[in-house]
Amino acid sequence: MSGSVQPVLLNGQWTISQGTSSFQAVNPVTEQALPDVFPVSPWNEIDSAIAAAAATSHEMRGWPGSRFAAFLEAYAAEIDARAELLTDTAHAETGLPKSPRLKDAELPRTTNQLRQAANSARTESWRNPVIDTAANIRSMLGAIGPVVVFGPNNFPFAYNGAAGGDFASAIAAGNPVIAKGHPCHPATSRIFAEAAVAAIRSTNMPAALVQLIYRTSHEDGARLVSDHRIGAIGYTGARQTGLKLKAAADTAGKPIYLELSSINPVFIMSGALRERGASVADEFTSSCLMATGQFCTNPGLVIVPSGEAGDALVGAVADRFSKAPIGTMLAEGVRKSFSTGIRTLIDAGASLVTGGHSGGGKGISFQNTLLKVSGRQFLVNPEVFQTEAFGNGSLFVQADSIDQMVEIAEALEGNLTGSIYSDTAGGDDGDYALIEKALRTRVGRLLNDKMPTGVAVSAAMNHGGPYPATGHPGFTAVGVPASIVRFGMLQSYDAVRAHRLPLVLQNKNPGNVWRRVNGEWTMADVT
Amino acid sequence: MSGSVQPVLLNGQWTISQGTSSFQAVNPVTEQALPDVFPVSPWNEIDSAIAAAAATSHEMRGWPGSRFAAFLEAYAAEIDARAELLTDTAHAETGLPKSPRLKDAELPRTTNQLRQAANSARTESWRNPVIDTAANIRSMLGAIGPVVVFGPNNFPFAYNGAAGGDFASAIAAGNPVIAKGHPCHPATSRIFAEAAVAAIRSTNMPAALVQLIYRTSHEDGARLVSDHRIGAIGYTGARQTGLKLKAAADTAGKPIYLELSSINPVFIMSGALRERGASVADEFTSSCLMATGQFCTNPGLVIVPSGEAGDALVGAVADRFSKAPIGTMLAEGVRKSFSTGIRTLIDAGASLVTGGHSGGGKGISFQNTLLKVSGRQFLVNPEVFQTEAFGNGSLFVQADSIDQMVEIAEALEGNLTGSIYSDTAGGDDGDYALIEKALRTRVGRLLNDKMPTGVAVSAAMNHGGPYPATGHPGFTAVGVPASIVRFGMLQSYDAVRAHRLPLVLQNKNPGNVWRRVNGEWTMADVT
């Protein structure tokens, strides 16, 4: 492939790709292709990345968390030093506003995640060290092996395969990462990888700790995630592609952590509507249209009482939707898929309240779109009415009774979040209990009086949920130490001689490491 | 189906099966069919079990762990009250000795597991409660939903689908269990279910907390594990069947925890041989022939140095094998599969040192069998030489050098355990480090100077390991609280009003529950 095509990062070297096809990102505001040309990597290139990662994984076995912490912190500093370049590049590739979104919100979130992961790596507590002195058995989580991270289109920084949450977690657990940059923002991913190379050098880490490829064939993607040298996979993105990768990884027994589609149901109780309908309409509009609706936790399904109060809310939201600016979407594919989703919902019997057509904003855009359907209709075909329309739109379901609301909750698929709005005086508490019981096991995170779009980087966060929102309901993609745990394997030491134990499991506590010793959590030495 | 066929346990009722085919267990000592006839359950029966379990799961949501603890403890007492009947029945169905194996070892282990799980349910600490007061987000593990447990043939008590480790863990996490009894010991499973019914009544638990079916078609088994109403699956048994169930469960996004085949490599360093060769031969023989070799952690592959010392060990083991009594195998299927495994290894180039033929013991039996192969030969076809021969046999690999031993370690598949024997003076420490680095990530539990067959019920135990030993290297089937965690889903509460939080996440610590509050483990209230 000619020298004008961007190289891939293999084993520390920016290497000219041997691929025979290439692609360019598109600026969604101008709808023009951007100048840089990126390669589609052929299998031999991917294979060499896996080989280098496997050798590095072997080399790093048993290294203390402090080494990975040092890298993650140096990397965060290298990113800070490139803030302007990253912001400009990501803006051109995604159309997302530079400020406050990219520069003031997403980039600080990204470096914060890297630093939180570094802290957890340094304190080693994510390893869940368990010591049973009577049986002389000790266990902890150890590195799982090379991790492949597929980043999504909608967060060029915070979920980037070479810098986001999965990346930070995989490194904190002591694993090398093969990053698959999203084809919507390849130049952004390249800058991250350049920063990573600088941090690798300054902290004396192995060259293959971070590698980057931009694109593969579907076949090679499946081959990559099922390769025996791979430890685990993180994937955030569209359901269809994710499920294909899951099928391949499952066959090889490789843990794959998915974050797929979610419509994030919001239940609004009648008391809350009476009490603060206008404010609910404001909150919803702001949450639903933020970033042109392109958040995994966008509220795509809202269940309200039928009758006057529910109608009033639909009207208030429609009014706000039609007056609000129309944002730019990330890519033509996103607009198409949004349009198809809206069409599917309408074909199933939803009626259009406002919006419904392409255009209206700068570049790639689609009108802010509100649909509604009766609870009865929803329950006739609940699967179709849960079609995700990823973008600046939502479906309101008008339920005739609390019983019908409960039925709707019980017909829901797995989701990342579920929200319930209720009155502050306690008048909705009986209804709340009914909805909560149905909703709780169907969502990873339950919210009260709050829209789902803010995903705090908290130890108690669950950015996960039951299938098909993810592939396993026990794990979260956001929040340390829980997100790191995904990239560890359980390692038990049975009668292993004292001097051969990992530092974390020796009698002397190597630092301030929380360990469970004979059933009690402690930072003390074992005596 | 006629009244002479044993009923199945559906929703608290012993129900005449509607199945049209049936089976009988065989006494492996007499090789005669036992009198009781058991049904193969058709889909509508399985479907009604799922429906009852799903309704019960919904009913029990939010119940405190103390209720499940009370049931588990009452159940353990009911089992104790039936110790003689269980022992006699299991002996007839499996041929395993009544004493010490069934009565004095496996049954106390089983009730101990139930009581440990009860204790963990009562203290709620398995839920891993996390509280972030600044963000007002709290998380814990909650019940995952109905669990299907498939028990194996080789532990009629401790891994029984209606009484074993997976069962205890699933109930402790607050889930109903659909037990699939193993067809080799259906009457044993029935007695457990009778004891469970008594405990359900005495502790006022829902009738469908424990249900029992004996057998299904392969097709219905796959349908069961992929049903949308199921929360998770535990399976211990043969690899082929397990992988078929995994494929079905994976497609539906259902967590399935497998414990499949494992050959449990044992590496013996030259210093250990010089120092205590005879004692190693004793330990190995005892571990390998215990229970006629029918343990998941049976040492099926032993890597020794070639030359005089290694030859001497092979000779010493061969001598012990030929003199040791030949045990009875669990079933004709086990003998056949052992025989096929031995044949595969010989066809690949292993040579027979001793044994190799059917018979020699009471009833269903096969000679204690020792095979050997050179390290060079092993490395030509490492996959075939890792064929599991489940029974009273093992393959010795004679390695020319420590480098070759490392190569062998690196060619190993995922296993439950890996053992290294080294001299006590430290002369083997250099070689140990090389082997350990290759072996550590390929096994769930690493042992020093110890055979793998004892699986202590310890919090630090890992009875798990990388694929294909299990389906996910992050989980263990033995040891609480880790084994319970498998049957929980992560539930985050974001801004949920204080009085609506589960007790475990409220500011006041409801008992002595270990919680991680703002990064620190504590039993204190949140202030």
mmCIF file of C-alpha atoms in Angstrom, chain B residues 268-424:
data_model
loop_
_atom_site.group_PDB
_atom_site.id
_atom_site.type_symbol
_atom_site.label_atom_id
_atom_site.label_comp_id
_atom_site.label_asym_id
_atom_site.label_seq_id
_atom_site.Cartn_x
_atom_site.Cartn_y
_atom_site.Cartn_z
ATOM 1 C CA ILE B 268 8.107 -32.924 38.839
ATOM 2 C CA MET B 269 11.486 -31.195 39.014
ATOM 3 C CA SER B 270 14.650 -33.243 39.107
ATOM 4 C CA GLY B 271 15.602 -32.135 42.626
ATOM 5 C CA ALA B 272 12.293 -33.356 44.042
ATOM 6 C CA LEU B 273 12.825 -36.735 42.380
ATOM 7 C CA ARG B 274 16.305 -37.086 43.800
ATOM 8 C CA GLU B 275 15.141 -35.975 47.225
ATOM 9 C CA ARG B 276 11.913 -37.975 47.591
ATOM 10 C CA GLY B 277 11.124 -40.021 44.496
ATOM 11 C CA ALA B 278 9.442 -42.865 46.371
ATOM 12 C CA SER B 279 7.203 -40.554 48.331
ATOM 13 C CA VAL B 280 6.210 -38.730 45.126
ATOM 14 C CA ALA B 281 5.300 -42.118 43.605
ATOM 15 C CA ASP B 282 3.130 -42.861 46.654
ATOM 16 C CA GLU B 283 1.400 -39.493 46.587
ATOM 17 C CA PHE B 284 0.765 -39.688 42.885
ATOM 18 C CA THR B 285 -0.588 -43.245 42.998
ATOM 19 C CA SER B 286 -2.936 -42.435 45.821
ATOM 20 C CA SER B 287 -4.204 -39.266 44.078
ATOM 21 C CA CYS B 288 -4.578 -40.874 40.660
ATOM 22 C CA LEU B 289 -6.379 -44.043 41.778
ATOM 23 C CA MET B 290 -8.580 -42.421 44.429
ATOM 24 C CA ALA B 291 -12.243 -42.979 43.519
ATOM 25 C CA THR B 292 -10.991 -44.984 40.535
ATOM 26 C CA GLY B 293 -9.582 -41.753 39.125
ATOM 27 C CA GLN B 294 -13.001 -40.240 38.608
ATOM 28 C CA PHE B 295 -12.248 -36.762 39.961
ATOM 29 C CA CYS B 296 -12.260 -33.540 37.913
ATOM 30 C CA THR B 297 -8.871 -32.827 39.439
ATOM 31 C CA ASN B 298 -7.367 -36.250 38.763
ATOM 32 C CA PRO B 299 -3.665 -35.917 37.731
ATOM 33 C CA GLY B 300 -3.900 -37.168 34.162
ATOM 34 C CA LEU B 301 -0.616 -35.759 32.853
ATOM 35 C CA VAL B 302 2.730 -35.905 34.662
ATOM 36 C CA ILE B 303 5.834 -34.241 33.278
ATOM 37 C CA VAL B 304 9.087 -35.699 34.574
ATOM 38 C CA PRO B 305 12.732 -35.488 33.534
ATOM 39 C CA SER B 306 13.885 -38.166 31.131
ATOM 40 C CA GLY B 307 16.804 -40.387 32.076
ATOM 41 C CA GLU B 308 17.377 -42.534 35.102
ATOM 42 C CA ALA B 309 15.428 -40.595 37.719
ATOM 43 C CA GLY B 310 12.370 -40.204 35.536
ATOM 44 C CA ASP B 311 12.531 -43.849 34.485
ATOM 45 C CA ALA B 312 12.741 -44.853 38.120
ATOM 46 C CA LEU B 313 9.600 -42.864 38.932
ATOM 47 C CA VAL B 314 7.706 -44.428 36.046
ATOM 48 C CA GLY B 315 8.835 -47.842 37.245
ATOM 49 C CA ALA B 316 7.850 -47.131 40.841
ATOM 50 C CA VAL B 317 4.399 -45.919 39.808
ATOM 51 C CA ALA B 318 3.906 -48.893 37.461
ATOM 52 C CA ASP B 319 4.738 -51.213 40.334
ATOM 53 C CA ARG B 320 2.235 -49.488 42.626
ATOM 54 C CA PHE B 321 -0.457 -49.395 39.898
ATOM 55 C CA SER B 322 -0.192 -53.110 39.192
ATOM 56 C CA LYS B 323 -0.373 -53.979 42.891
ATOM 57 C CA ALA B 324 -3.182 -51.562 43.811
ATOM 58 C CA PRO B 325 -6.755 -52.787 43.896
ATOM 59 C CA ILE B 326 -8.797 -51.956 40.789
ATOM 60 C CA GLY B 327 -11.842 -49.880 41.624
ATOM 61 C CA THR B 328 -15.343 -49.980 40.203
ATOM 62 C CA MET B 329 -16.204 -47.284 37.667
ATOM 63 C CA LEU B 330 -19.376 -45.217 37.849
ATOM 64 C CA ALA B 331 -20.973 -46.492 34.671
ATOM 65 C CA GLU B 332 -20.403 -48.375 31.476
ATOM 66 C CA GLY B 333 -20.208 -45.037 29.621
ATOM 67 C CA VAL B 334 -17.285 -43.996 31.811
ATOM 68 C CA ARG B 335 -15.412 -47.232 31.123
ATOM 69 C CA LYS B 336 -15.989 -46.898 27.389
ATOM 70 C CA SER B 337 -14.850 -43.324 27.300
ATOM 71 C CA PHE B 338 -11.757 -44.153 29.428
ATOM 72 C CA SER B 339 -10.927 -47.018 27.109
ATOM 73 C CA THR B 340 -11.320 -44.775 24.054
ATOM 74 C CA GLY B 341 -9.103 -42.124 25.648
ATOM 75 C CA ILE B 342 -6.360 -44.659 26.408
ATOM 76 C CA ARG B 343 -6.614 -46.001 22.860
ATOM 77 C CA THR B 344 -6.311 -42.469 21.402
ATOM 78 C CA LEU B 345 -3.149 -41.815 23.415
ATOM 79 C CA ILE B 346 -1.591 -45.127 22.369
ATOM 80 C CA ASP B 347 -2.496 -44.568 18.727
ATOM 81 C CA ALA B 348 -0.796 -41.173 18.921
ATOM 82 C CA GLY B 349 2.416 -42.812 20.052
ATOM 83 C CA ALA B 350 2.259 -43.250 23.835
ATOM 84 C CA SER B 351 3.466 -46.594 25.087
ATOM 85 C CA LEU B 352 1.674 -48.717 27.612
ATOM 86 C CA VAL B 353 3.638 -49.235 30.819
ATOM 87 C CA THR B 354 1.015 -51.151 32.767
ATOM 88 C CA GLY B 355 -2.707 -51.926 32.578
ATOM 89 C CA GLY B 356 -4.602 -51.119 29.401
ATOM 90 C CA HIS B 357 -7.426 -53.647 29.550
ATOM 91 C CA SER B 358 -11.012 -53.749 30.742
ATOM 92 C CA GLY B 359 -11.929 -55.639 33.880
ATOM 93 C CA GLY B 360 -9.908 -56.723 36.859
ATOM 94 C CA GLY B 361 -12.162 -55.161 39.505
ATOM 95 C CA LYS B 362 -15.668 -55.689 40.816
ATOM 96 C CA GLY B 363 -18.295 -55.013 38.133
ATOM 97 C CA ILE B 364 -17.572 -52.233 35.681
ATOM 98 C CA SER B 365 -13.809 -51.781 35.814
ATOM 99 C CA PHE B 366 -10.610 -51.211 33.894
ATOM 100 C CA GLN B 367 -7.026 -51.926 34.910
ATOM 101 C CA ASN B 368 -5.022 -49.172 36.562
ATOM 102 C CA THR B 369 -3.266 -47.842 33.473
ATOM 103 C CA LEU B 370 0.022 -46.027 33.051
ATOM 104 C CA LEU B 371 1.234 -44.636 29.724
ATOM 105 C CA LYS B 372 4.393 -42.796 28.794
ATOM 106 C CA VAL B 373 5.641 -40.681 25.934
ATOM 107 C CA SER B 374 8.769 -38.647 25.258
ATOM 108 C CA GLY B 375 8.665 -34.865 25.488
ATOM 109 C CA ARG B 376 9.649 -34.630 21.844
ATOM 110 C CA GLN B 377 6.766 -36.842 20.774
ATOM 111 C CA PHE B 378 4.341 -34.932 22.992
ATOM 112 C CA LEU B 379 5.297 -31.658 21.326
ATOM 113 C CA VAL B 380 4.699 -33.078 17.848
ATOM 114 C CA ASN B 381 1.006 -33.439 18.656
ATOM 115 C CA PRO B 382 0.270 -31.746 21.983
ATOM 116 C CA GLU B 383 -3.475 -31.546 21.382
ATOM 117 C CA VAL B 384 -3.966 -35.290 21.020
ATOM 118 C CA PHE B 385 -1.734 -36.013 24.006
ATOM 119 C CA GLN B 386 -4.046 -33.832 26.078
ATOM 120 C CA THR B 387 -6.995 -36.130 25.395
ATOM 121 C CA GLU B 388 -8.724 -36.673 28.700
ATOM 122 C CA ALA B 389 -8.895 -40.302 29.824
ATOM 123 C CA PHE B 390 -11.244 -39.886 32.788
ATOM 124 C CA GLY B 391 -10.496 -42.757 35.146
ATOM 125 C CA ASN B 392 -7.709 -44.662 36.877
ATOM 126 C CA GLY B 393 -4.927 -43.838 34.468
ATOM 127 C CA SER B 394 -2.338 -41.219 33.605
ATOM 128 C CA LEU B 395 0.198 -40.263 30.942
ATOM 129 C CA PHE B 396 3.816 -39.568 31.915
ATOM 130 C CA VAL B 397 5.805 -37.281 29.640
ATOM 131 C CA GLN B 398 9.580 -37.632 29.863
ATOM 132 C CA ALA B 399 11.198 -34.307 29.030
ATOM 133 C CA ASP B 400 14.815 -34.012 27.898
ATOM 134 C CA SER B 401 15.457 -30.616 29.458
ATOM 135 C CA ILE B 402 13.904 -27.821 31.460
ATOM 136 C CA ASP B 403 13.444 -25.926 28.186
ATOM 137 C CA GLN B 404 11.387 -28.787 26.865
ATOM 138 C CA MET B 405 9.343 -28.831 30.080
ATOM 139 C CA VAL B 406 8.601 -25.142 29.563
ATOM 140 C CA GLU B 407 7.607 -25.823 25.964
ATOM 141 C CA ILE B 408 5.245 -28.519 27.184
ATOM 142 C CA ALA B 409 3.752 -26.129 29.739
ATOM 143 C CA GLU B 410 3.251 -23.561 26.991
ATOM 144 C CA ALA B 411 1.440 -26.103 24.848
ATOM 145 C CA LEU B 412 -1.129 -26.855 27.541
ATOM 146 C CA GLU B 413 -4.818 -26.031 27.235
ATOM 147 C CA GLY B 414 -6.730 -24.432 30.112
ATOM 148 C CA ASN B 415 -6.903 -26.682 33.191
ATOM 149 C CA LEU B 416 -8.423 -26.551 36.656
ATOM 150 C CA THR B 417 -5.083 -27.163 38.350
ATOM 151 C CA GLY B 418 -1.356 -27.367 37.808
ATOM 152 C CA SER B 419 1.129 -28.765 40.339
ATOM 153 C CA ILE B 420 4.873 -28.335 40.645
ATOM 154 C CA TYR B 421 7.027 -30.563 42.833
ATOM 155 C CA SER B 422 10.464 -29.191 43.694
ATOM 156 C CA ASP B 423 13.198 -29.999 46.194
ATOM 157 C CA THR B 424 12.918 -28.476 49.649
#
